[in-house]
Short mmCIF file of N, CA and C in Angstrom, two decimals:
data_model
loop_
_atom_site.label_atom_id
_atom_site.label_comp_id
_atom_site.label_asym_id
_atom_site.label_seq_id
_atom_site.Cartn_x
_atom_site.Cartn_y
_atom_site.Cartn_z
N UNK A 1 3.93 10.64 39.66
CA UNK A 1 2.95 9.27 39.88
C UNK A 1 3.32 8.53 40.68
N UNK A 2 2.63 7.53 41.04
CA UNK A 2 3.08 6.09 42.09
C UNK A 2 3.73 5.25 40.85
N UNK A 3 4.48 4.58 41.96
CA UNK A 3 5.09 3.66 40.91
C UNK A 3 4.16 2.49 40.46
N UNK A 4 2.82 2.07 41.26
CA UNK A 4 1.89 1.13 40.65
C UNK A 4 1.27 2.18 39.46
N UNK A 5 1.04 3.12 39.56
CA UNK A 5 0.15 3.97 38.30
C UNK A 5 1.42 3.76 37.16
N UNK A 6 3.22 4.31 37.54
CA UNK A 6 3.70 4.19 36.40
C UNK A 6 3.23 2.77 35.46
N UNK A 7 3.58 1.63 36.87
CA UNK A 7 3.69 0.03 35.74
C UNK A 7 2.06 -0.18 35.25
N UNK A 8 1.08 0.16 35.89
CA UNK A 8 0.07 0.44 35.49
C UNK A 8 0.09 0.39 33.96
N UNK A 9 0.58 1.95 33.16
CA UNK A 9 0.35 2.96 31.98
C UNK A 9 1.32 2.25 31.50
N UNK A 10 2.62 1.82 32.23
CA UNK A 10 3.46 1.16 30.97
C UNK A 10 3.12 -0.12 30.51
N UNK A 11 2.09 -0.60 31.35
CA UNK A 11 1.63 -2.84 30.38
C UNK A 11 0.81 -1.67 29.61
N UNK A 12 0.02 -0.80 29.73
CA UNK A 12 -1.14 -0.29 28.56
C UNK A 12 -0.62 0.32 26.81
N UNK A 13 0.78 0.98 27.68
CA UNK A 13 1.57 1.01 26.20
C UNK A 13 1.77 0.52 25.87
N UNK A 14 2.29 -0.92 26.12
CA UNK A 14 2.92 -1.82 25.31
C UNK A 14 1.97 -3.16 24.75
N UNK A 15 0.61 -2.97 25.37
CA UNK A 15 -0.54 -3.12 24.90
C UNK A 15 -0.69 -2.64 23.05
N UNK A 16 -1.11 -1.41 23.86
CA UNK A 16 -1.48 -1.03 22.76
C UNK A 16 0.10 -0.94 21.10
N UNK A 17 1.36 -1.26 21.88
CA UNK A 17 2.15 -1.79 20.88
C UNK A 17 1.74 -2.71 20.39
N UNK A 18 1.74 -4.00 21.16
CA UNK A 18 1.42 -5.36 20.43
C UNK A 18 0.04 -5.06 19.55
N UNK A 19 -0.92 -4.50 19.81
CA UNK A 19 -1.85 -3.73 18.78
C UNK A 19 -2.02 -3.73 17.03
N UNK A 20 -0.88 -2.50 17.57
CA UNK A 20 -0.33 -1.80 16.31
C UNK A 20 0.39 -3.00 15.22
N UNK A 21 1.06 -3.59 16.40
CA UNK A 21 1.38 -4.67 15.72
C UNK A 21 1.14 -5.65 14.83
N UNK A 22 0.20 -6.12 15.30
CA UNK A 22 -1.51 -7.26 14.80
C UNK A 22 -1.94 -6.23 13.76
N UNK A 23 -2.41 -5.14 13.81
CA UNK A 23 -2.46 -4.44 12.83
C UNK A 23 -2.33 -4.07 12.15
N UNK A 24 -0.78 -3.92 11.33
CA UNK A 24 -0.53 -4.15 10.43
C UNK A 24 0.03 -5.44 9.89
N UNK A 25 -0.12 -6.23 10.17
CA UNK A 25 -0.14 -7.75 10.11
C UNK A 25 -1.47 -8.21 9.47
N UNK A 26 -2.48 -7.95 9.86
CA UNK A 26 -3.72 -7.89 9.47
C UNK A 26 -4.28 -6.56 8.33
N UNK A 27 -3.39 -5.74 8.24
CA UNK A 27 -3.68 -5.58 7.04
C UNK A 27 -2.55 -5.68 5.95
N UNK A 28 -1.68 -6.52 6.47
CA UNK A 28 -0.71 -6.52 4.91
C UNK A 28 -1.37 -8.45 4.38
N UNK A 29 -1.82 -8.60 5.71
CA UNK A 29 -2.20 -10.07 5.12
C UNK A 29 -3.57 -9.86 4.48
N UNK A 30 -4.56 -9.15 4.85
CA UNK A 30 -5.52 -9.34 4.00
C UNK A 30 -5.71 -7.62 2.82
N UNK A 31 -4.75 -7.10 3.27
CA UNK A 31 -4.67 -6.05 1.74
C UNK A 31 -5.55 -4.93 2.36
N UNK A 32 -5.88 -4.90 3.67
CA UNK A 32 -6.58 -3.42 4.07
C UNK A 32 -6.44 -2.49 3.81
N UNK A 33 -6.08 -1.69 3.38
CA UNK A 33 -5.83 -0.08 3.30
C UNK A 33 -5.16 0.92 4.68
N UNK A 34 -6.23 0.19 5.04
CA UNK A 34 -6.69 1.46 6.33
C UNK A 34 -5.42 1.17 6.90
N UNK A 35 -5.22 -0.22 7.19
CA UNK A 35 -4.27 -0.88 7.90
C UNK A 35 -2.89 -1.47 7.55
N UNK A 36 -2.87 -1.40 6.14
CA UNK A 36 -1.86 -2.20 5.66
C UNK A 36 -0.53 -0.74 5.46
N UNK A 37 -0.05 -0.31 6.18
CA UNK A 37 1.14 0.46 6.70
C UNK A 37 2.13 0.32 7.48
N UNK A 38 3.12 -0.77 7.41
CA UNK A 38 3.67 -0.96 8.23
C UNK A 38 5.09 -0.41 8.53
N UNK A 39 5.13 0.70 8.17
CA UNK A 39 6.21 1.83 8.63
C UNK A 39 5.50 2.38 9.74
N UNK A 40 4.45 2.92 9.19
CA UNK A 40 3.82 3.96 10.68
C UNK A 40 3.13 3.18 10.98
N UNK A 41 2.77 2.07 11.25
CA UNK A 41 2.57 1.75 12.70
C UNK A 41 3.81 0.76 13.45
N UNK A 42 4.53 0.18 12.63
CA UNK A 42 5.93 0.23 13.38
C UNK A 42 6.60 0.89 13.91
N UNK A 43 6.53 1.86 13.32
CA UNK A 43 6.76 2.98 14.01
C UNK A 43 6.48 3.36 15.35
N UNK A 44 5.01 3.37 15.21
CA UNK A 44 3.99 4.02 16.46
C UNK A 44 4.05 2.83 17.34
N UNK A 45 4.26 1.30 16.84
CA UNK A 45 4.77 0.21 18.14
C UNK A 45 6.40 0.76 18.93
N UNK A 46 7.14 0.92 17.61
CA UNK A 46 8.23 1.42 18.41
C UNK A 46 8.10 2.42 19.47
N UNK A 47 7.69 3.35 19.06
CA UNK A 47 7.64 4.60 20.08
C UNK A 47 6.84 4.10 21.39
N UNK A 48 5.73 3.44 21.12
CA UNK A 48 4.96 2.83 22.30
C UNK A 48 5.84 2.10 23.61
N UNK A 49 6.42 1.49 22.98
CA UNK A 49 7.61 1.00 23.54
C UNK A 49 9.13 1.60 23.82
N UNK A 50 8.86 2.04 23.46
CA UNK A 50 10.08 3.27 24.35
C UNK A 50 9.49 3.69 25.60
N UNK A 51 8.05 4.34 25.00
CA UNK A 51 7.09 5.36 26.06
C UNK A 51 7.05 4.17 27.71
N UNK A 52 6.62 2.86 27.13
CA UNK A 52 6.58 1.88 28.34
C UNK A 52 7.62 1.34 28.79
N UNK A 53 8.62 1.51 28.09
CA UNK A 53 10.31 1.30 28.83
C UNK A 53 10.68 2.61 30.19
N UNK A 54 10.15 3.45 29.61
CA UNK A 54 9.97 4.95 29.84
C UNK A 54 9.77 4.71 31.40
N UNK A 55 8.65 4.33 31.61
CA UNK A 55 7.50 4.52 32.30
C UNK A 55 7.98 2.99 33.33
N UNK A 56 8.32 2.10 32.95
CA UNK A 56 8.42 0.08 33.41
C UNK A 56 10.21 0.91 34.47
N UNK A 57 10.65 1.61 33.58
CA UNK A 57 12.08 1.29 34.50
C UNK A 57 12.75 2.87 35.05
N UNK A 58 11.64 3.65 34.60
CA UNK A 58 11.87 5.09 35.25
C UNK A 58 13.35 5.71 34.23
N UNK A 59 13.76 6.60 34.77
CA UNK A 59 14.82 7.93 34.06
C UNK A 59 14.63 8.51 33.40
N UNK A 60 15.48 9.67 32.96
CA UNK A 60 14.70 10.66 32.42
C UNK A 60 14.53 10.92 31.37
N UNK A 61 13.66 12.07 30.74
CA UNK A 61 12.52 12.26 29.35
C UNK A 61 13.93 12.74 28.45
N UNK A 62 14.83 13.10 28.99
CA UNK A 62 15.61 13.13 27.79
C UNK A 62 15.82 12.59 26.46
N UNK A 63 16.02 10.96 27.25
CA UNK A 63 16.95 10.24 26.08
C UNK A 63 15.40 9.41 24.99
N UNK A 64 14.10 9.40 25.80
CA UNK A 64 13.04 9.16 25.65
C UNK A 64 12.44 10.38 24.00
N UNK A 65 12.81 11.41 24.42
CA UNK A 65 12.29 12.42 23.74
C UNK A 65 13.01 12.61 22.37
N UNK A 66 14.39 12.50 22.63
CA UNK A 66 14.89 12.13 21.65
C UNK A 66 15.09 11.08 20.88
N UNK A 67 15.35 10.31 21.16
CA UNK A 67 14.92 8.99 20.48
C UNK A 67 14.18 9.27 19.14
N UNK A 68 12.47 9.85 20.28
CA UNK A 68 11.11 9.79 19.46
C UNK A 68 11.06 10.77 18.17
N UNK A 69 11.88 11.81 18.55
CA UNK A 69 11.92 12.64 17.77
C UNK A 69 13.06 12.45 16.09
N UNK A 70 13.89 11.53 16.96
CA UNK A 70 15.02 10.86 16.08
C UNK A 70 13.80 9.46 14.74
N UNK A 71 13.42 8.66 15.39
CA UNK A 71 12.17 8.06 14.38
C UNK A 71 11.58 8.67 13.60
N UNK A 72 10.66 9.22 14.39
CA UNK A 72 9.80 9.97 13.68
C UNK A 72 9.95 11.38 12.39
N UNK A 73 11.13 11.29 12.64
CA UNK A 73 12.10 12.33 11.53
C UNK A 73 12.27 11.01 10.58
N UNK A 74 12.97 10.47 10.42
CA UNK A 74 13.38 9.01 9.83
C UNK A 74 11.77 8.64 9.17
N UNK A 75 10.98 8.44 9.51
CA UNK A 75 9.81 7.79 9.17
C UNK A 75 9.22 8.64 8.17
N UNK A 76 9.41 10.53 8.55
CA UNK A 76 8.95 11.41 7.48
C UNK A 76 9.11 11.16 5.95
N UNK A 77 11.40 11.26 6.60
CA UNK A 77 11.41 11.39 5.64
C UNK A 77 11.56 10.33 4.44
N UNK A 78 11.32 8.99 4.84
CA UNK A 78 11.02 8.26 4.34
C UNK A 78 9.70 7.92 3.79
N UNK A 79 8.83 7.88 4.24
CA UNK A 79 7.55 8.45 3.82
C UNK A 79 7.53 9.37 2.89
N UNK A 80 8.36 10.56 2.62
CA UNK A 80 8.28 11.34 1.85
C UNK A 80 8.95 11.28 0.27
N UNK A 81 9.81 10.41 0.41
CA UNK A 81 10.70 9.93 -0.37
C UNK A 81 9.39 8.49 -1.28
N UNK A 82 9.28 7.94 -0.34
CA UNK A 82 8.35 6.92 -1.01
C UNK A 82 6.96 6.76 -0.79
N UNK A 83 6.48 7.76 -1.43
CA UNK A 83 5.50 8.33 -1.54
C UNK A 83 4.24 8.10 -2.52
N UNK A 84 3.72 7.21 -2.99
CA UNK A 84 3.21 6.41 -4.03
C UNK A 84 1.71 7.36 -4.21
N UNK A 85 1.22 8.16 -5.47
CA UNK A 85 0.85 8.59 -5.86
C UNK A 85 0.02 7.94 -6.96
N UNK A 86 -1.71 8.58 -6.71
CA UNK A 86 -2.66 8.44 -7.58
C UNK A 86 -2.63 8.83 -9.02
N UNK A 87 -2.27 8.31 -10.13
CA UNK A 87 -2.05 9.10 -11.33
C UNK A 87 -3.33 8.98 -12.18
N UNK A 88 -3.73 7.77 -12.03
CA UNK A 88 -5.73 7.63 -12.66
C UNK A 88 -6.11 6.27 -11.66
N UNK A 89 -7.75 7.23 -12.17
CA UNK A 89 -8.22 5.99 -11.48
C UNK A 89 -9.30 5.48 -12.60
N UNK A 90 -9.75 4.08 -12.53
CA UNK A 90 -10.65 3.90 -13.93
C UNK A 90 -11.41 2.88 -13.20
N UNK A 91 -12.67 3.54 -13.11
CA UNK A 91 -13.62 2.69 -12.26
C UNK A 91 -14.46 1.64 -13.15
N UNK A 92 -14.71 0.78 -12.45
CA UNK A 92 -15.17 -0.17 -12.68
C UNK A 92 -16.80 -0.30 -12.90
N UNK A 93 -17.15 -1.57 -13.35
CA UNK A 93 -19.03 -1.63 -13.40
C UNK A 93 -19.64 -1.01 -12.59
N UNK A 94 -20.81 -0.19 -13.20
CA UNK A 94 -21.71 0.25 -12.02
C UNK A 94 -22.11 -0.52 -10.69
N UNK A 95 -21.61 0.16 -9.47
CA UNK A 95 -22.09 -0.51 -8.33
C UNK A 95 -20.88 -1.60 -8.30
N UNK A 96 -20.12 -1.29 -8.96
CA UNK A 96 -19.43 -3.13 -8.11
C UNK A 96 -18.00 -2.68 -7.00
N UNK A 97 -18.29 -1.36 -6.35
CA UNK A 97 -17.11 -0.70 -6.06
C UNK A 97 -15.40 -0.64 -6.16
N UNK A 98 -14.94 -1.36 -7.54
CA UNK A 98 -14.13 -1.96 -8.02
C UNK A 98 -13.28 -0.91 -9.10
N UNK A 99 -12.19 -0.34 -8.90
CA UNK A 99 -11.16 0.54 -9.96
C UNK A 99 -9.98 0.30 -9.80
N UNK A 100 -9.56 0.32 -10.86
CA UNK A 100 -8.34 0.09 -11.12
C UNK A 100 -7.32 1.36 -10.52
N UNK A 101 -6.38 1.17 -9.94
CA UNK A 101 -5.83 2.85 -10.44
C UNK A 101 -3.92 2.20 -10.76
N UNK A 102 -3.86 3.84 -10.83
CA UNK A 102 -2.30 3.81 -11.91
C UNK A 102 -1.79 4.69 -10.67
N UNK A 103 -0.65 3.90 -10.03
CA UNK A 103 0.28 4.58 -9.21
C UNK A 103 2.05 4.74 -9.60
N UNK A 104 2.27 6.06 -9.27
CA UNK A 104 3.94 5.94 -9.24
C UNK A 104 4.18 6.72 -8.39
N UNK A 105 5.75 6.77 -8.00
CA UNK A 105 6.53 7.00 -7.24
C UNK A 105 7.47 8.03 -8.37
N UNK A 106 7.71 8.64 -7.88
CA UNK A 106 8.35 9.74 -9.40
C UNK A 106 9.40 10.14 -8.54
N UNK A 107 10.19 9.58 -7.86
CA UNK A 107 11.67 9.82 -7.16
C UNK A 107 12.49 9.41 -7.93
N UNK A 108 12.99 10.10 -8.89
CA UNK A 108 15.03 9.51 -9.55
C UNK A 108 14.17 9.18 -10.53
N UNK A 109 13.74 7.79 -10.35
CA UNK A 109 13.47 7.14 -11.93
C UNK A 109 12.02 6.35 -11.54
N UNK A 110 10.92 7.03 -12.13
CA UNK A 110 9.58 6.62 -11.73
C UNK A 110 9.23 5.44 -11.83
N UNK A 111 8.67 4.65 -10.84
CA UNK A 111 7.98 3.54 -10.68
C UNK A 111 6.26 3.61 -10.54
N UNK A 112 5.94 2.11 -11.77
CA UNK A 112 4.67 2.18 -11.74
C UNK A 112 3.81 1.14 -11.03
N UNK A 113 2.79 1.24 -11.06
CA UNK A 113 1.88 -0.42 -10.50
C UNK A 113 0.56 0.26 -10.60
N UNK A 114 -0.03 -1.10 -11.31
CA UNK A 114 -1.32 -0.94 -11.23
C UNK A 114 -2.47 -1.82 -10.34
N UNK A 115 -3.24 -1.39 -9.48
CA UNK A 115 -3.22 -1.95 -8.30
C UNK A 115 -5.09 -2.09 -8.51
N UNK A 116 -5.99 -2.88 -7.81
CA UNK A 116 -7.24 -3.08 -8.33
C UNK A 116 -7.98 -2.75 -6.79
N UNK A 117 -8.91 -2.17 -6.82
CA UNK A 117 -9.57 -1.13 -5.37
C UNK A 117 -10.83 -1.75 -4.93
N UNK A 118 -10.73 -2.15 -3.88
CA UNK A 118 -12.69 -2.84 -3.82
C UNK A 118 -12.81 -1.74 -3.01
N UNK A 119 -13.79 -0.74 -2.74
CA UNK A 119 -13.99 0.48 -2.14
C UNK A 119 -14.88 0.08 -1.20
N UNK A 120 -14.60 -0.27 0.18
CA UNK A 120 -15.54 -0.41 1.32
C UNK A 120 -15.11 0.29 2.39
N UNK A 121 -15.35 1.67 1.95
CA UNK A 121 -15.35 2.08 3.59
C UNK A 121 -14.13 1.74 4.49
N UNK A 122 -13.70 1.53 5.68
CA UNK A 122 -12.53 1.14 6.56
C UNK A 122 -11.94 -0.24 6.24
N UNK A 123 -12.99 -1.15 5.31
CA UNK A 123 -12.90 -2.80 4.86
C UNK A 123 -12.20 -2.95 3.64
N UNK A 124 -11.81 -1.47 2.65
CA UNK A 124 -11.43 -1.38 1.68
C UNK A 124 -10.28 -1.89 1.16
N UNK A 125 -10.37 -2.61 0.37
CA UNK A 125 -8.71 -3.77 0.04
C UNK A 125 -8.14 -3.07 -1.74
N UNK A 126 -6.39 -3.16 -1.59
CA UNK A 126 -6.13 -3.44 -2.71
C UNK A 126 -5.34 -4.51 -2.64
N UNK A 127 -5.40 -4.95 -4.17
CA UNK A 127 -4.48 -6.38 -4.38
C UNK A 127 -3.97 -5.80 -5.74
N UNK A 128 -2.32 -5.99 -5.92
CA UNK A 128 -1.15 -5.58 -7.51
C UNK A 128 -1.86 -6.54 -7.96
N UNK A 129 -1.91 -5.66 -9.16
CA UNK A 129 -2.47 -6.27 -10.67
C UNK A 129 -1.13 -6.48 -11.57
N UNK A 130 -0.93 -5.69 -11.58
CA UNK A 130 0.83 -5.53 -12.53
C UNK A 130 1.93 -5.07 -11.56
N UNK A 131 2.70 -6.10 -11.79
CA UNK A 131 3.57 -5.70 -10.85
C UNK A 131 4.55 -4.43 -11.11
N UNK A 132 5.48 -3.66 -10.27
CA UNK A 132 6.05 -2.58 -10.28
C UNK A 132 7.09 -2.12 -11.52
N UNK A 133 7.15 -2.01 -12.41
CA UNK A 133 8.09 -1.26 -13.53
C UNK A 133 8.48 0.19 -13.86
N UNK A 134 9.83 0.61 -14.35
CA UNK A 134 9.94 1.69 -14.42
C UNK A 134 10.19 2.00 -15.10
N UNK A 135 9.47 3.41 -15.80
CA UNK A 135 9.73 3.76 -17.34
C UNK A 135 9.50 5.33 -16.91
N UNK A 136 9.98 6.17 -17.85
CA UNK A 136 10.48 7.68 -17.66
C UNK A 136 9.14 8.26 -18.00
N UNK A 137 8.28 7.71 -18.47
CA UNK A 137 6.57 8.32 -19.29
C UNK A 137 5.59 7.13 -18.65
N UNK A 138 4.19 7.96 -18.68
CA UNK A 138 3.12 6.73 -18.59
C UNK A 138 3.03 6.06 -19.85
N UNK A 139 3.98 6.28 -20.87
CA UNK A 139 3.37 5.46 -21.81
C UNK A 139 4.01 4.14 -21.92
N UNK A 140 4.83 3.59 -21.01
CA UNK A 140 4.51 2.10 -20.72
C UNK A 140 3.71 1.57 -20.44
N UNK A 141 1.96 2.14 -19.79
CA UNK A 141 1.33 1.89 -19.06
C UNK A 141 0.33 1.31 -20.43
N UNK A 142 -0.42 0.11 -19.47
CA UNK A 142 -1.78 -0.49 -20.18
C UNK A 142 -3.07 0.17 -20.40
N UNK A 143 -3.68 -0.16 -21.89
CA UNK A 143 -4.80 0.70 -21.39
C UNK A 143 -5.83 -0.54 -21.15
N UNK A 144 -6.18 -0.05 -19.62
CA UNK A 144 -7.15 -1.22 -19.02
C UNK A 144 -8.50 -0.80 -19.30
N UNK A 145 -9.55 -2.37 -19.47
CA UNK A 145 -10.69 -2.21 -19.98
C UNK A 145 -11.23 -3.11 -19.27
N UNK A 146 -12.07 -2.31 -18.39
CA UNK A 146 -13.09 -3.31 -17.78
C UNK A 146 -14.04 -4.18 -18.62
N UNK A 147 -14.50 -5.51 -18.72
CA UNK A 147 -14.56 -6.77 -19.43
C UNK A 147 -16.37 -6.31 -18.52
N UNK A 148 -16.05 -6.69 -17.07
CA UNK A 148 -17.38 -7.02 -16.56
C UNK A 148 -16.51 -7.01 -14.94
N UNK A 149 -17.13 -7.14 -13.78
CA UNK A 149 -16.74 -7.09 -12.25
C UNK A 149 -15.93 -8.32 -12.09
N UNK A 150 -15.51 -9.22 -13.26
CA UNK A 150 -14.43 -10.44 -12.85
C UNK A 150 -13.51 -9.87 -14.39
N UNK A 151 -13.23 -9.67 -15.11
CA UNK A 151 -12.36 -9.47 -16.14
C UNK A 151 -11.56 -8.11 -16.18
N UNK A 152 -10.47 -7.73 -15.88
CA UNK A 152 -10.26 -6.61 -16.71
C UNK A 152 -8.84 -7.17 -18.00
N UNK A 153 -9.17 -5.90 -18.64
CA UNK A 153 -8.31 -6.67 -20.00
C UNK A 153 -7.07 -5.45 -20.43
N UNK A 154 -5.67 -5.83 -20.43
CA UNK A 154 -4.65 -5.19 -20.37
C UNK A 154 -4.68 -4.65 -22.32
N UNK A 155 -4.61 -3.55 -22.43
CA UNK A 155 -4.25 -4.08 -23.48
C UNK A 155 -2.69 -2.68 -24.43
N UNK A 156 -2.26 -3.02 -24.96
CA UNK A 156 -1.23 -1.89 -25.68
C UNK A 156 -1.39 -0.95 -25.95
N UNK A 157 -1.03 0.40 -25.81
CA UNK A 157 -1.84 1.55 -25.86
C UNK A 157 -1.61 1.79 -28.11
N UNK A 158 -2.10 2.33 -28.68
CA UNK A 158 -2.00 2.44 -29.81
C UNK A 158 -0.81 2.76 -30.47
N UNK A 159 0.05 3.85 -29.76
CA UNK A 159 1.34 4.25 -30.24
C UNK A 159 2.21 3.42 -29.88
N UNK A 160 2.60 2.48 -28.79
CA UNK A 160 3.19 1.63 -28.33
C UNK A 160 3.79 0.37 -29.50
N UNK A 161 5.10 0.41 -30.04
CA UNK A 161 5.61 -0.53 -30.65
C UNK A 161 6.36 -1.66 -29.66
N UNK A 162 6.50 -2.08 -28.70
CA UNK A 162 7.05 -2.36 -28.39
C UNK A 162 6.10 -3.91 -27.33
N UNK A 163 4.76 -3.10 -27.57
CA UNK A 163 4.32 -4.78 -27.41
C UNK A 163 3.61 -5.80 -26.25
N UNK A 164 4.16 -4.73 -24.61
CA UNK A 164 4.13 -5.29 -23.86
C UNK A 164 3.00 -6.40 -23.29
N UNK A 165 1.84 -5.33 -23.25
CA UNK A 165 0.78 -6.22 -22.77
C UNK A 165 0.21 -7.10 -23.50
N UNK A 166 -0.16 -7.32 -24.63
CA UNK A 166 -0.69 -8.20 -25.63
C UNK A 166 -2.24 -8.61 -24.95
N UNK A 167 -3.10 -8.11 -24.78
CA UNK A 167 -3.90 -8.09 -24.31
C UNK A 167 -4.79 -9.36 -23.43
N UNK A 168 -3.91 -9.64 -22.10
CA UNK A 168 -3.88 -9.92 -21.26
C UNK A 168 -5.22 -9.96 -20.59
N UNK A 169 -5.82 -10.93 -19.99
CA UNK A 169 -7.21 -11.26 -19.61
C UNK A 169 -6.85 -11.50 -18.32
N UNK A 170 -7.23 -10.51 -17.31
CA UNK A 170 -6.98 -11.05 -15.64
C UNK A 170 -8.56 -11.06 -14.95
N UNK A 171 -8.53 -12.37 -14.14
CA UNK A 171 -9.87 -12.67 -13.53
C UNK A 171 -9.68 -12.45 -12.47
N UNK A 172 -10.80 -11.80 -11.66
CA UNK A 172 -10.77 -11.35 -10.84
C UNK A 172 -12.33 -12.00 -9.73
N UNK A 173 -12.17 -12.13 -8.66
CA UNK A 173 -12.79 -11.98 -7.84
C UNK A 173 -13.57 -10.95 -7.51
N UNK A 174 -14.97 -11.11 -8.08
CA UNK A 174 -16.32 -9.25 -8.39
C UNK A 174 -15.97 -9.26 -7.02
N UNK A 175 -16.19 -9.89 -5.61
CA UNK A 175 -16.79 -9.32 -4.48
C UNK A 175 -15.86 -8.04 -3.50
N UNK A 176 -14.08 -8.88 -4.16
CA UNK A 176 -13.09 -8.42 -3.25
C UNK A 176 -12.11 -7.93 -4.20
N UNK A 177 -12.20 -8.28 -5.28
CA UNK A 177 -11.42 -7.34 -6.65
C UNK A 177 -9.31 -8.08 -6.65
N UNK A 178 -9.77 -9.38 -6.04
CA UNK A 178 -8.25 -10.16 -5.75
C UNK A 178 -8.62 -10.81 -7.01
N UNK A 179 -7.33 -10.67 -7.90
CA UNK A 179 -7.05 -11.13 -9.00
C UNK A 179 -6.81 -12.69 -8.62
N UNK A 180 -7.40 -13.36 -9.51
CA UNK A 180 -7.67 -14.84 -9.52
C UNK A 180 -6.76 -15.72 -10.79
N UNK A 181 -6.41 -15.33 -11.54
CA UNK A 181 -6.06 -15.77 -12.44
C UNK A 181 -5.01 -14.39 -13.37
N UNK A 182 -4.16 -13.90 -13.69
CA UNK A 182 -3.27 -15.44 -13.03
C UNK A 182 -3.16 -14.42 -11.54
N UNK A 183 -3.17 -15.77 -11.00
CA UNK A 183 -2.48 -15.44 -9.03
C UNK A 183 -1.29 -14.66 -8.81
N UNK A 184 -0.90 -13.91 -9.50
CA UNK A 184 0.59 -12.85 -9.13
C UNK A 184 0.24 -12.52 -9.89
N UNK A 185 1.45 -10.48 -9.75
CA UNK A 185 0.75 -9.68 -10.25
C UNK A 185 1.37 -10.00 -12.00
N UNK A 186 0.39 -9.38 -12.84
CA UNK A 186 1.18 -9.70 -14.26
C UNK A 186 2.04 -9.18 -14.50
N UNK A 187 2.72 -9.42 -15.01
CA UNK A 187 4.63 -8.83 -15.05
C UNK A 187 4.61 -8.15 -16.75
N UNK A 188 5.44 -7.24 -16.63
CA UNK A 188 5.88 -6.17 -17.81
C UNK A 188 6.36 -6.77 -18.71
N UNK A 189 6.95 -7.77 -18.46
CA UNK A 189 8.08 -8.46 -19.55
C UNK A 189 7.70 -9.83 -19.38
#
């Protein structure tokens, strides 16, 4: 490969790395689930920068190959440990495309969270509805009831003697599913 071709390839890989970073920022700020993957897109960007640097500055392949192997192994382990699973789906009103998802991460002590999801293909968005909380079982979760596409009610379960939720009403933007009131995730405590 000629020096000019290596430089051009290095620039292309660097631009792809920048696009991965921009995609991660857009995903995080806009809550777009397809792009809201900072760990994966950041790792992709770092990998592309390593390849770009190897092409631009020459050198052997063993160093970059080892670095890429270490990076992707670490990301795989982190992803395995921090893997949110969908525990339940509570569909919204018919035709709204909205649903509440109960997510849990069952590593050591389970973490729970509730999100409102607006299913829109590649433009699907998720918004936090309830702050993350720890509980051994799902008995600390609220009963979720859709009043309409703009309101979700969080009630205590009949057998819950601690009464954390108390019938909290969350007002949503029916177009996006974003909680409007309260303007932050509902706290369990």
